[in-house]
Coordinates of C-alpha atoms and ligand atoms in Angstrom, one line a residue:
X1 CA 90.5 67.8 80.8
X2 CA 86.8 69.1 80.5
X3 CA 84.6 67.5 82.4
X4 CA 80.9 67.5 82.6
X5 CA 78.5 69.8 83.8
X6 CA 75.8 67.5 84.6
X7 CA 77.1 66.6 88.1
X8 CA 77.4 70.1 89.1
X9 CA 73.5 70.5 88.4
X10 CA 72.9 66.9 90.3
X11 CA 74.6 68.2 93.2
X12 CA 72.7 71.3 92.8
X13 CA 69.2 69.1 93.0
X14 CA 70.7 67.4 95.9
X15 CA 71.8 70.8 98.1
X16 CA 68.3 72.2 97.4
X17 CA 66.7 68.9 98.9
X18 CA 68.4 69.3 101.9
X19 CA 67.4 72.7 102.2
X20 CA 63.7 71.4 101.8
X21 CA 63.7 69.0 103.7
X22 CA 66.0 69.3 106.9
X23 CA 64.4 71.1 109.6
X24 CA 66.3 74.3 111.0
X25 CA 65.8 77.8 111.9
X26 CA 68.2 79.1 109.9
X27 CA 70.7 79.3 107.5
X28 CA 74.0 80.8 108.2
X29 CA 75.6 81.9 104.8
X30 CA 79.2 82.9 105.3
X31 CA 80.2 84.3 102.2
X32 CA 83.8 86.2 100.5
X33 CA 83.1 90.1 100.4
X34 CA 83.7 90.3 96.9
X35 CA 82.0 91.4 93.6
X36 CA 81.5 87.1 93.6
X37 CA 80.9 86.6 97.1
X38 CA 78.2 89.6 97.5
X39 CA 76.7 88.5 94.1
X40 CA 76.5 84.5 95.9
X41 CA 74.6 86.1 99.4
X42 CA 72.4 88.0 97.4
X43 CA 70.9 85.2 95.1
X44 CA 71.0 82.7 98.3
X45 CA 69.2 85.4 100.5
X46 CA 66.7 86.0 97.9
X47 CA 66.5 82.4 97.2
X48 CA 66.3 81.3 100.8
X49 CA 63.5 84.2 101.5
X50 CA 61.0 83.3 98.5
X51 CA 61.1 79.6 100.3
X52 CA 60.1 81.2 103.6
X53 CA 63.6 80.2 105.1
X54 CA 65.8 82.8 107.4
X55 CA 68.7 83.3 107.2
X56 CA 71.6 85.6 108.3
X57 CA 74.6 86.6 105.9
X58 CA 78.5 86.9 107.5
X59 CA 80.8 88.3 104.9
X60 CA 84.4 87.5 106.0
X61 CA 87.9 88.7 103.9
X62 CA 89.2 84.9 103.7
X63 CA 88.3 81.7 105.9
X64 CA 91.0 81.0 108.2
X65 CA 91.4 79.9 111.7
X66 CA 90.0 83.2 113.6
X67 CA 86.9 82.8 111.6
X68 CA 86.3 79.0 112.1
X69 CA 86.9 79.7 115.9
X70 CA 84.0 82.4 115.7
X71 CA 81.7 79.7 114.4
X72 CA 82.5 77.4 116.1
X73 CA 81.0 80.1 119.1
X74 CA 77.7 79.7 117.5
X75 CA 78.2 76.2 117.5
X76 CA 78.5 76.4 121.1
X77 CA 79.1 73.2 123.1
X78 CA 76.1 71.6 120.9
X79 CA 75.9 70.5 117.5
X80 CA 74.6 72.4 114.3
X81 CA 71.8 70.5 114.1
X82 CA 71.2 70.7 117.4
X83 CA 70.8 74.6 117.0
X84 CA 69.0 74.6 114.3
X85 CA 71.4 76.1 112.2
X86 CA 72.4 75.3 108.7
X87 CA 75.9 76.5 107.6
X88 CA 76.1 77.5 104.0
X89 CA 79.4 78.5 102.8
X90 CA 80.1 79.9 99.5
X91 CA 82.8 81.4 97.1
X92 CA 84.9 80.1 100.2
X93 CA 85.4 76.9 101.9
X94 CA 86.5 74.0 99.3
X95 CA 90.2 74.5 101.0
X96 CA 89.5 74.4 104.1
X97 CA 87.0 71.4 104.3
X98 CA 88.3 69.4 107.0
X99 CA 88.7 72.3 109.1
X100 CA 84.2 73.2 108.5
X101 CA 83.0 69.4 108.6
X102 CA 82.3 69.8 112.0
X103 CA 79.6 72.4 110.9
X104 CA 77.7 69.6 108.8
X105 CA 78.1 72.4 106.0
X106 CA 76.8 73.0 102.4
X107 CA 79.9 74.4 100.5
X108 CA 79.4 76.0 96.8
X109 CA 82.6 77.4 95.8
X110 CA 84.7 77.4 92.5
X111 CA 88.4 77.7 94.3
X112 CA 90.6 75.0 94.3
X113 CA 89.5 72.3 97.2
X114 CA 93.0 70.9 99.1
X115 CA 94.3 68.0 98.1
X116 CA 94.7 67.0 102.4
X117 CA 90.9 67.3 102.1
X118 CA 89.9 63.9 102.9
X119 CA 92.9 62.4 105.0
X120 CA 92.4 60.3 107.8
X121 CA 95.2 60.2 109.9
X122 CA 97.4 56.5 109.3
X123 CA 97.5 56.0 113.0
X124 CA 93.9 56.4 113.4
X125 CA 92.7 54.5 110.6
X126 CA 91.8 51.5 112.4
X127 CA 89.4 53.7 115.1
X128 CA 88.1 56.1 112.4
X129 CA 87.7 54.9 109.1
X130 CA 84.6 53.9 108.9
X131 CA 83.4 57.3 111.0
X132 CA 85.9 58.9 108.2
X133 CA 84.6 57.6 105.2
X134 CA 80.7 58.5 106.7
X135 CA 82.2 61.8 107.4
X136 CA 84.1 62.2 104.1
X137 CA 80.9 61.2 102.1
X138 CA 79.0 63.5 103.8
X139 CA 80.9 66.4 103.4
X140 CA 81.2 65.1 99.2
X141 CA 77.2 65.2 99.6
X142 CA 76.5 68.7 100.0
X143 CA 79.9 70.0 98.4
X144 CA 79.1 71.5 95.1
X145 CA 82.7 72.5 93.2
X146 CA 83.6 72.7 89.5
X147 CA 87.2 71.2 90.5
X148 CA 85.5 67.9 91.9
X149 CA 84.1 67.6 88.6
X150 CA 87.5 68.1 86.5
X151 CA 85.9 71.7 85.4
X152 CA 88.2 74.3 86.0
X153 CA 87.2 76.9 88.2
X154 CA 89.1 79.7 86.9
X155 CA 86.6 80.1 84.5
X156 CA 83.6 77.9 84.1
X157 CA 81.7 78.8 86.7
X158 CA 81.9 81.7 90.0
X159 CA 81.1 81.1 93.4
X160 CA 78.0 83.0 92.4
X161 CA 76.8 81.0 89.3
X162 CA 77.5 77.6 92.0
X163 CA 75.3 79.3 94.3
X164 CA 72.7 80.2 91.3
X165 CA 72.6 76.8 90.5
X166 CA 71.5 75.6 94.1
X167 CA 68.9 78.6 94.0
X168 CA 67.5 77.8 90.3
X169 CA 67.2 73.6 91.9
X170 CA 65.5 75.3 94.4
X171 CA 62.8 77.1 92.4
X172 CA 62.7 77.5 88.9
X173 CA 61.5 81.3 89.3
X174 CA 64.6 82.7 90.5
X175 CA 66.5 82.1 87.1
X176 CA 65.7 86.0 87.2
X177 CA 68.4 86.1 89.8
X178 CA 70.7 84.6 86.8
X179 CA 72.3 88.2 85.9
X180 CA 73.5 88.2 89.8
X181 CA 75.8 85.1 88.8
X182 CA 76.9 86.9 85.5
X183 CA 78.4 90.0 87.6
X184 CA 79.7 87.2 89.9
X185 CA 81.3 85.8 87.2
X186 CA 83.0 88.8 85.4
X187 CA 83.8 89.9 88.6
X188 CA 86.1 87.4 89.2
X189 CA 87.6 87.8 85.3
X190 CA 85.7 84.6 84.1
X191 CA 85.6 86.0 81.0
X192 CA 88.8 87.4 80.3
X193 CA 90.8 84.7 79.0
X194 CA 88.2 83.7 76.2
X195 CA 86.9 87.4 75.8
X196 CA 83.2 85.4 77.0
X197 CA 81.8 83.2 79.5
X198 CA 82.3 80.0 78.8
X199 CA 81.2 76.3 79.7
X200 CA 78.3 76.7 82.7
X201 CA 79.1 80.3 83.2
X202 CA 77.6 80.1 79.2
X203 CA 74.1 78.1 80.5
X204 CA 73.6 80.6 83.2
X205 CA 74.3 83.7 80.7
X206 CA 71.2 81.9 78.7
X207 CA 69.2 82.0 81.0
X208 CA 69.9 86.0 82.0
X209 CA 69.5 86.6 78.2
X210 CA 65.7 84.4 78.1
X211 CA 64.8 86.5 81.2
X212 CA 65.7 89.6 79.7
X213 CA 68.0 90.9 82.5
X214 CA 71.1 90.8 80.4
X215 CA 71.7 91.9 76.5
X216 CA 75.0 89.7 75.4
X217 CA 76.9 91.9 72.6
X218 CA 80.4 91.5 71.0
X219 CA 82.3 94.8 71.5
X220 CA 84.7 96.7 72.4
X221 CA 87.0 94.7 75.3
X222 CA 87.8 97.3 77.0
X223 CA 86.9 97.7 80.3
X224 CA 85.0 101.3 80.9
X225 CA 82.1 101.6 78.3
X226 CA 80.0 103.3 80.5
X227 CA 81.8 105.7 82.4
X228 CA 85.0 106.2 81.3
X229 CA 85.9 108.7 79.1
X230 CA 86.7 107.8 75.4
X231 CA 90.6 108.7 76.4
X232 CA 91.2 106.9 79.2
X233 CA 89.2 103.6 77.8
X234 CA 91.8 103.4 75.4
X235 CA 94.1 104.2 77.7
X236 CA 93.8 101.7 80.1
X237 CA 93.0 99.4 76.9
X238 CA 96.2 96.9 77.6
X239 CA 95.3 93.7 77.1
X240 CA 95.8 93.5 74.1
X241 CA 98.7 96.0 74.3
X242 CA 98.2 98.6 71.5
X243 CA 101.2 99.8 70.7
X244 CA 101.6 103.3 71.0
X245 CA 98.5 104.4 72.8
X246 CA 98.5 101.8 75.5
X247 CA 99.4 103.9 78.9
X248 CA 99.5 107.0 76.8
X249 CA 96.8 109.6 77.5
X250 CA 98.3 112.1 74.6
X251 CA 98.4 109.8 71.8
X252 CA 95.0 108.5 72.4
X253 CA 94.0 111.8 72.3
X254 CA 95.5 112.7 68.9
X255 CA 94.6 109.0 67.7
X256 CA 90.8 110.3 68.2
X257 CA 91.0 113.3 66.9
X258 CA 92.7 112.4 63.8
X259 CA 89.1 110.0 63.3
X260 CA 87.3 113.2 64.0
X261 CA 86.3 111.5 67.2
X262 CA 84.6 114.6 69.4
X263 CA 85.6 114.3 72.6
X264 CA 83.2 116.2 74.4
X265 CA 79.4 117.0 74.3
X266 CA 78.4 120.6 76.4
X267 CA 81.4 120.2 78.1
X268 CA 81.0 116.6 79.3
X269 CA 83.1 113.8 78.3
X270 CA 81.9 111.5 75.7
X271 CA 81.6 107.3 76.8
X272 CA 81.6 104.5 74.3
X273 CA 78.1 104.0 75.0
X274 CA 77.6 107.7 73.8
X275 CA 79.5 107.0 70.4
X276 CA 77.2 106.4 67.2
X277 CA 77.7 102.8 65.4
X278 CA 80.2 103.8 63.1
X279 CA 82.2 106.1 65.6
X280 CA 82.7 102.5 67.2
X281 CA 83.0 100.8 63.9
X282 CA 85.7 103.7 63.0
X283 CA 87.6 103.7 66.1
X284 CA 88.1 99.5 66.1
X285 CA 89.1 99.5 62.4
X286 CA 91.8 101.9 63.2
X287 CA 92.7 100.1 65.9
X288 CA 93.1 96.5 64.6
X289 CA 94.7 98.0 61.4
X290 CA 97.5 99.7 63.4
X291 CA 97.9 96.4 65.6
X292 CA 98.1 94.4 62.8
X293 CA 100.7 96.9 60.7
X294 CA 102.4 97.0 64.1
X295 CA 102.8 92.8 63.3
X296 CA 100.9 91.6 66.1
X297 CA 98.8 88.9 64.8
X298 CA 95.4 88.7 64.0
X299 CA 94.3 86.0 67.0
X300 CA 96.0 88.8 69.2
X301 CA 94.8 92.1 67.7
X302 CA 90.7 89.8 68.1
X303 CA 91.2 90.3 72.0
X304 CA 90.0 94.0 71.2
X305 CA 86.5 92.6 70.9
X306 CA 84.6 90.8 73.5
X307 CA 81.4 90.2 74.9
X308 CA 79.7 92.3 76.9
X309 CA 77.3 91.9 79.4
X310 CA 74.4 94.5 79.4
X311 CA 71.8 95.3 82.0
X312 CA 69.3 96.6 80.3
X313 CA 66.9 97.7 82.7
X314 CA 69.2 99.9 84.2
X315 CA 70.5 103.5 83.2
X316 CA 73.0 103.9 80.0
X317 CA 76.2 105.7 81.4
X318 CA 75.6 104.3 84.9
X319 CA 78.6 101.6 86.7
X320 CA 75.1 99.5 86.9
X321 CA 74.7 99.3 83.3
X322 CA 77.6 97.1 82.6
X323 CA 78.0 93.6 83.9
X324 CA 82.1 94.8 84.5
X325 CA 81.3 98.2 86.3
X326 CA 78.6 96.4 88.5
X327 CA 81.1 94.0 90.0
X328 CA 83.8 96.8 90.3
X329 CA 81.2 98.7 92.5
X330 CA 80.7 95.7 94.4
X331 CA 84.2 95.4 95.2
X332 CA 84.3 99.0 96.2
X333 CA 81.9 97.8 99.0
X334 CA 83.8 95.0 100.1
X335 CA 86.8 96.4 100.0
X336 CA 85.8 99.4 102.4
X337 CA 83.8 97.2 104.8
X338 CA 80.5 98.0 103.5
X339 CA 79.1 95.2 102.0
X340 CA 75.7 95.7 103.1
X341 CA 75.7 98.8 100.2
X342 CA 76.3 95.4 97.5
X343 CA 74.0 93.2 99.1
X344 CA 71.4 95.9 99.1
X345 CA 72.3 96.8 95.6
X346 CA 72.2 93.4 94.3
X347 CA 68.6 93.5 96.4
X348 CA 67.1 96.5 94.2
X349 CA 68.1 99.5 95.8
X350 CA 69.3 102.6 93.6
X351 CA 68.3 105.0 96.3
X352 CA 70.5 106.1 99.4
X353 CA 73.1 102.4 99.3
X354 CA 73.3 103.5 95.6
X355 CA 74.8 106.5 96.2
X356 CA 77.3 105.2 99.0
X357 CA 78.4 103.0 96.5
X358 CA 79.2 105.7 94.0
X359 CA 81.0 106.9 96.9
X360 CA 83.5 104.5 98.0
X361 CA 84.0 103.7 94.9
X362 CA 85.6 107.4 93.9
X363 CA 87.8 107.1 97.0
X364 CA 88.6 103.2 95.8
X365 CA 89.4 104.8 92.4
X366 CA 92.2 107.2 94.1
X367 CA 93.7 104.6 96.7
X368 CA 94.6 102.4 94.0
X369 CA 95.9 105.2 91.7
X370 CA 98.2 106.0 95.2
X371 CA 99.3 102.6 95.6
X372 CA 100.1 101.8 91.7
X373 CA 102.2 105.3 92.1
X374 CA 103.8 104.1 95.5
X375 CA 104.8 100.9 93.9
X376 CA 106.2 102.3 90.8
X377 CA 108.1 104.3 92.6
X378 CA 109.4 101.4 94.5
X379 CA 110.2 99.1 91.7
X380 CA 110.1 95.1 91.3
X381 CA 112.7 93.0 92.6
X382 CA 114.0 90.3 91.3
X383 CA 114.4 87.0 92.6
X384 CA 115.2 83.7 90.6
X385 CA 112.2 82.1 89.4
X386 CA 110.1 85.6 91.0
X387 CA 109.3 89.2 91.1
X388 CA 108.3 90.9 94.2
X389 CA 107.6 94.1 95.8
X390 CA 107.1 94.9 99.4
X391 CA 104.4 97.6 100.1
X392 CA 104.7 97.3 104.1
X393 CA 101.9 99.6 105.4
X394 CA 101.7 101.9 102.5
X395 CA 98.7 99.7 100.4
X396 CA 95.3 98.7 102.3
X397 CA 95.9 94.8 102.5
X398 CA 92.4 94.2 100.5
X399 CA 93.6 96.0 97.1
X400 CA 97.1 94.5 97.3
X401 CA 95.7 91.8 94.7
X402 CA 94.4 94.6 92.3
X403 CA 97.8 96.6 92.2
X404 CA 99.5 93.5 91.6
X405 CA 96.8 92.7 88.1
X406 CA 96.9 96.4 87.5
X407 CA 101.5 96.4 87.5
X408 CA 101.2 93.0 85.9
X409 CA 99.3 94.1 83.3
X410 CA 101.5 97.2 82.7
X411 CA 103.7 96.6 79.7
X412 CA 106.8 97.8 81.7
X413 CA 106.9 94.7 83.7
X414 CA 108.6 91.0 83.0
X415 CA 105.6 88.5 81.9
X416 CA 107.9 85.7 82.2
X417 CA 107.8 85.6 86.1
X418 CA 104.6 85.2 88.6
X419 CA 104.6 89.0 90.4
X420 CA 104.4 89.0 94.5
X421 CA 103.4 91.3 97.1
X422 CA 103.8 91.5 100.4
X423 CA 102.1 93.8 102.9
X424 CA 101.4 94.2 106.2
X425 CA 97.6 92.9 107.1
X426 CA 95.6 95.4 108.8
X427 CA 95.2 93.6 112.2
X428 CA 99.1 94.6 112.2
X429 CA 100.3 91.4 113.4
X430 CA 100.8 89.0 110.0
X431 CA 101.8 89.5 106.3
X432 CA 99.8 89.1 103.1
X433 CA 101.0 88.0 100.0
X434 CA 99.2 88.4 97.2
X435 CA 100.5 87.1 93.5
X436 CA 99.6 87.0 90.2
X437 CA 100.7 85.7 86.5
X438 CA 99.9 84.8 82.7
X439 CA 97.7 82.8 81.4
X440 CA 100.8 81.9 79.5
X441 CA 103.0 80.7 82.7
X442 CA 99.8 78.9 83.7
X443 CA 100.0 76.9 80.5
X444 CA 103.7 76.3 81.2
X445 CA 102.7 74.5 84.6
X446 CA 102.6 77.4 87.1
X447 CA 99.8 77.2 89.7
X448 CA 99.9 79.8 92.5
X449 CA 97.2 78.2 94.5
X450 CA 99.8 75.2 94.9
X451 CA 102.7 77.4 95.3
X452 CA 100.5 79.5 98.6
X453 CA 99.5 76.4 99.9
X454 CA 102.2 74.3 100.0
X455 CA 104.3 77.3 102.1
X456 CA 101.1 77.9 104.0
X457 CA 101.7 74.3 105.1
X458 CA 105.6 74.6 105.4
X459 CA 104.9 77.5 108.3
X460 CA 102.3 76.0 109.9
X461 CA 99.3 77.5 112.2
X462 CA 98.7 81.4 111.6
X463 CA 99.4 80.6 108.1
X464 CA 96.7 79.9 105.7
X465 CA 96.7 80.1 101.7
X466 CA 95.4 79.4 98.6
X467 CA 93.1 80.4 95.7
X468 CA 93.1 80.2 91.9
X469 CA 96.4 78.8 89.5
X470 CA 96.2 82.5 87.7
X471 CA 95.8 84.5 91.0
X472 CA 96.3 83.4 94.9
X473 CA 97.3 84.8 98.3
X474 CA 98.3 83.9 101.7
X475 CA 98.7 85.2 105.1
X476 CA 102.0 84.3 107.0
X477 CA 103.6 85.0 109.9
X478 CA 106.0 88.2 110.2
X479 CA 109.2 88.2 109.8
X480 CA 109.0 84.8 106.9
X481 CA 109.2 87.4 103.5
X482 CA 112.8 85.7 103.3
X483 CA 111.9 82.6 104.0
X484 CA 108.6 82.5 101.9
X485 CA 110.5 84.3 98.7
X486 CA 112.9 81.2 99.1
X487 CA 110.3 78.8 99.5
X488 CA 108.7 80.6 96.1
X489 CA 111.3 80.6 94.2
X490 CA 112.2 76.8 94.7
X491 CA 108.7 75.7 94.1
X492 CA 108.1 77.4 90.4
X493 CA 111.1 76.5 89.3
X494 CA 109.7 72.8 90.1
X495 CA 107.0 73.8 88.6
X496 CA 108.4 74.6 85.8
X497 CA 110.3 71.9 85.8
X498 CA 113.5 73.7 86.0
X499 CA 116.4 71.7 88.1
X500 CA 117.7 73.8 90.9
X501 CA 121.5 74.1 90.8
Ligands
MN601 MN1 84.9 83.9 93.6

């Protein structure tokens, strides 16, 4: 199933000879406001700059119709050429290719590309196919995707490191932009399933490591080394599930204590970073022994360690210092609108944006511990081949994905079915659904990005979906939750391969 690499760098070669040699003004970069999509801007704006080349960044929440008809106002009644502009898209774009080609664009993304991509129309064939297949192969050109190279995009590469790639072709200095890619990529849980980065995520991790902008160390998995307290690490430790301390605040507590684990320095909470070598050594002996008494097996009880992704020139304790906590505070700037704060973050600055980060992301913190209690409180529904939940306006549409990893993950909650959720968007007038699964379900043939799009397609305009075979979303049309759970419900069970009776 693994393809090569080698063609993504070739395409790579090929993007940055455009970008050398077509003459333009200026290159629009439309990029996802996400840890991913900030990390993507920031290398290409710094890229783009050290070649002398202007550009101007739009970050948008998801491509869709709206957005395409607001380029296509800079587009104006002449072509992109004609204006001089060059449209870069990235971390976005690969499913909605027919619908930029008119832009002439370069796409570097890592979600799934549609399968309608390409289609020329039967009726037309005869007029357009040879104008198709010049259009088709120029849109192939300058279309730089892990999935067009049989390389999945869950997990070998980011919209980031596909960007990085284009930037490193571009000039071989800016592989100290590499540890942009790495956030990028753990942002987007790249790592999670192998507990590392893996396959070209893995080439672009060298070269942070040989520029000395990332340290690569197996440790604890968890996510929180550098700011959460010792407690609540373990906590929120639940994947792998630890049995007994796993969503229970009190017995991690005694569990530490009993290892003569102190808590507290001057009053302050202790960190994982702050523990000695064999406080960590003591803790993750403990902890695999009780796993493994507990009879979870050993491959299991090994997703305690990982590797993580250290920036060393930043400070110890700080959300910056940790690959993880970097892209998390990126989020919290997308999320709230702000994603200027990440770019200029990603830029170099730890003044003023630095501390609006810090900011947003204490109030991101509490919104999502409101929503996780507002759905809890709700419950899951059940329905056939589905779980589901409708938030209406009670969660922010832009962390509905989050709750739904965060209840997912929760050890309360039936693994064996993809979980939904629908709430309203913010614009008030359309539906998001948002859905997540296993890694588990995946291998058993589910694909969400499939199961999005093909209802996407069912409804029609002012309907748009897609995304990743682990974790998608869609926007649809009010009033279709019965209609789309329906649609769901039929389409993993074919999935699955289960008859419907
Ligand atoms: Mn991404």
């Amino acid at each position: 199933m693994a393809g090569s690499n080698k063609e993504l760098f070739d395409t790579a070669e090929h993007i940055a000879e455009r970008f050398k040699e077509q003459k333009f003004n200026k290159v629009l970069i439309i990029s996802h406001i996400d840890a991913d999509g900030l990390s993507a801007a920031s290398i290409a704006s710094t890229a783009l700059q050290r070649e002398g080349l202007a550009y101007e960044i739009k970050f948008i929440k998801q491509l869709d119709e709206a957005v395409i008809a607001d380029l296509k106002g800079v587009l104006g009644s002449s072509g992109a050429a004609d204006l001089g502009i060059l449209f870069w898209f990235m971390d976005l774009g690969s499913g909605m290719v027919k619908n930029i080609s008119q832009f002439k664009p370069v796409i570097t993304d890592h979600h799934a590309p549609s399968l309608d991509n390409y289609d020329v129309p039967i009726q037309a064939r005869t007029d357009l196919l040879s104008l198709g297949d010049a259009l088709t192969k120029q849109i192939d050109e300058f279309h730089l995707n892990p999935h067009l190279f049989d390389l999945d995009g869950t997990f070998d590469i980011s919209g980031a490191g596909t960007v990085y790639l284009v930037a490193r072709a571009l000039n071989p200095n800016n592989t100290d932009l590499a540890h942009l890619a790495v956030i990028g990529a753990v942002g987007d849980l790249q790592d999670s399933m192998f507990r590392r980065l893996t396959g070209t995520n893995r080439k672009i991790l060298e070269d942070a490591v040989n520029v000395g902008k990332i340290d690569a160390k197996t440790d604890i998995s968890s996510y929180g080394r550098e700011t959460r307290s010792l407690q609540t690490l373990l906590m929120y430790t639940i994947d792998p599930d630890i049995p007994g301390l796993s969503m229970n605040e009190v017995n991690c507590i005694k569990f530490l204590k009993k290892l003569n684990i102190q808590l507290s320095t001057d009053g302050r909470p202790r960190h994982w970073v702050d523990l000695t070598i064999d406080e960590r050594r003591s803790i993750l002996s403990e902890l695999m022994e009780l796993m493994l008494a507990k009879g979870i097996g050993h491959k299991e009880a090994n997703r305690l360690f990982g590797e993580a992704y250290i920036l060393p020139d930043e400070t110890v304790g700080t959300s910056l210092h940790d690959a993880k906590e970097f892209a998390t505070l990126l989020n919290s700037c997308g999320k709230y609108n702000r994603p200027e704060i990440g770019h200029n973050i990603c830029l170099g600055d730890r003044e003023e944006q630095l501390k609006s980060a810090y900011q947003l992301l204490k109030e991101h913190r509490s919104i999502l511990m409101n929503g996780m209690q507002f759905v809890r409180g709700l419950g899951i529904n059940d329905h056939g081949a589905i779980q589901y939940f409708d938030a209406g306006d009670k969660i922010p549409d832009n962390i509905i994905g989050t709750i739904i990893n965060m209840i997912l993950n929760n050890v309360e909650v039936d693994q064996n079915k993809p979980l939904f959720g629908f709430v309203l968007a913010e614009e008030g007038d359309r539906l998001k659904v948002s859905a997540r699964t296993t890694r588990d379900l995946v291998k058993k043939g589910l694909n969400l990005s499939t199961v999005m799009k093909q209802i996407s397609d069912i409804f029609g305009s002012g309907s748009v979906g897609g995304g990743h075979d682990i974790a998608a979303g869609a926007t649809i049309p009010l009033g279709k939750q019965e209609e789309f759970l329906k649609y769901a419900d039929e389409i993993v069970k074919e999935q699955f391969g289960i008859q419907n009776i």
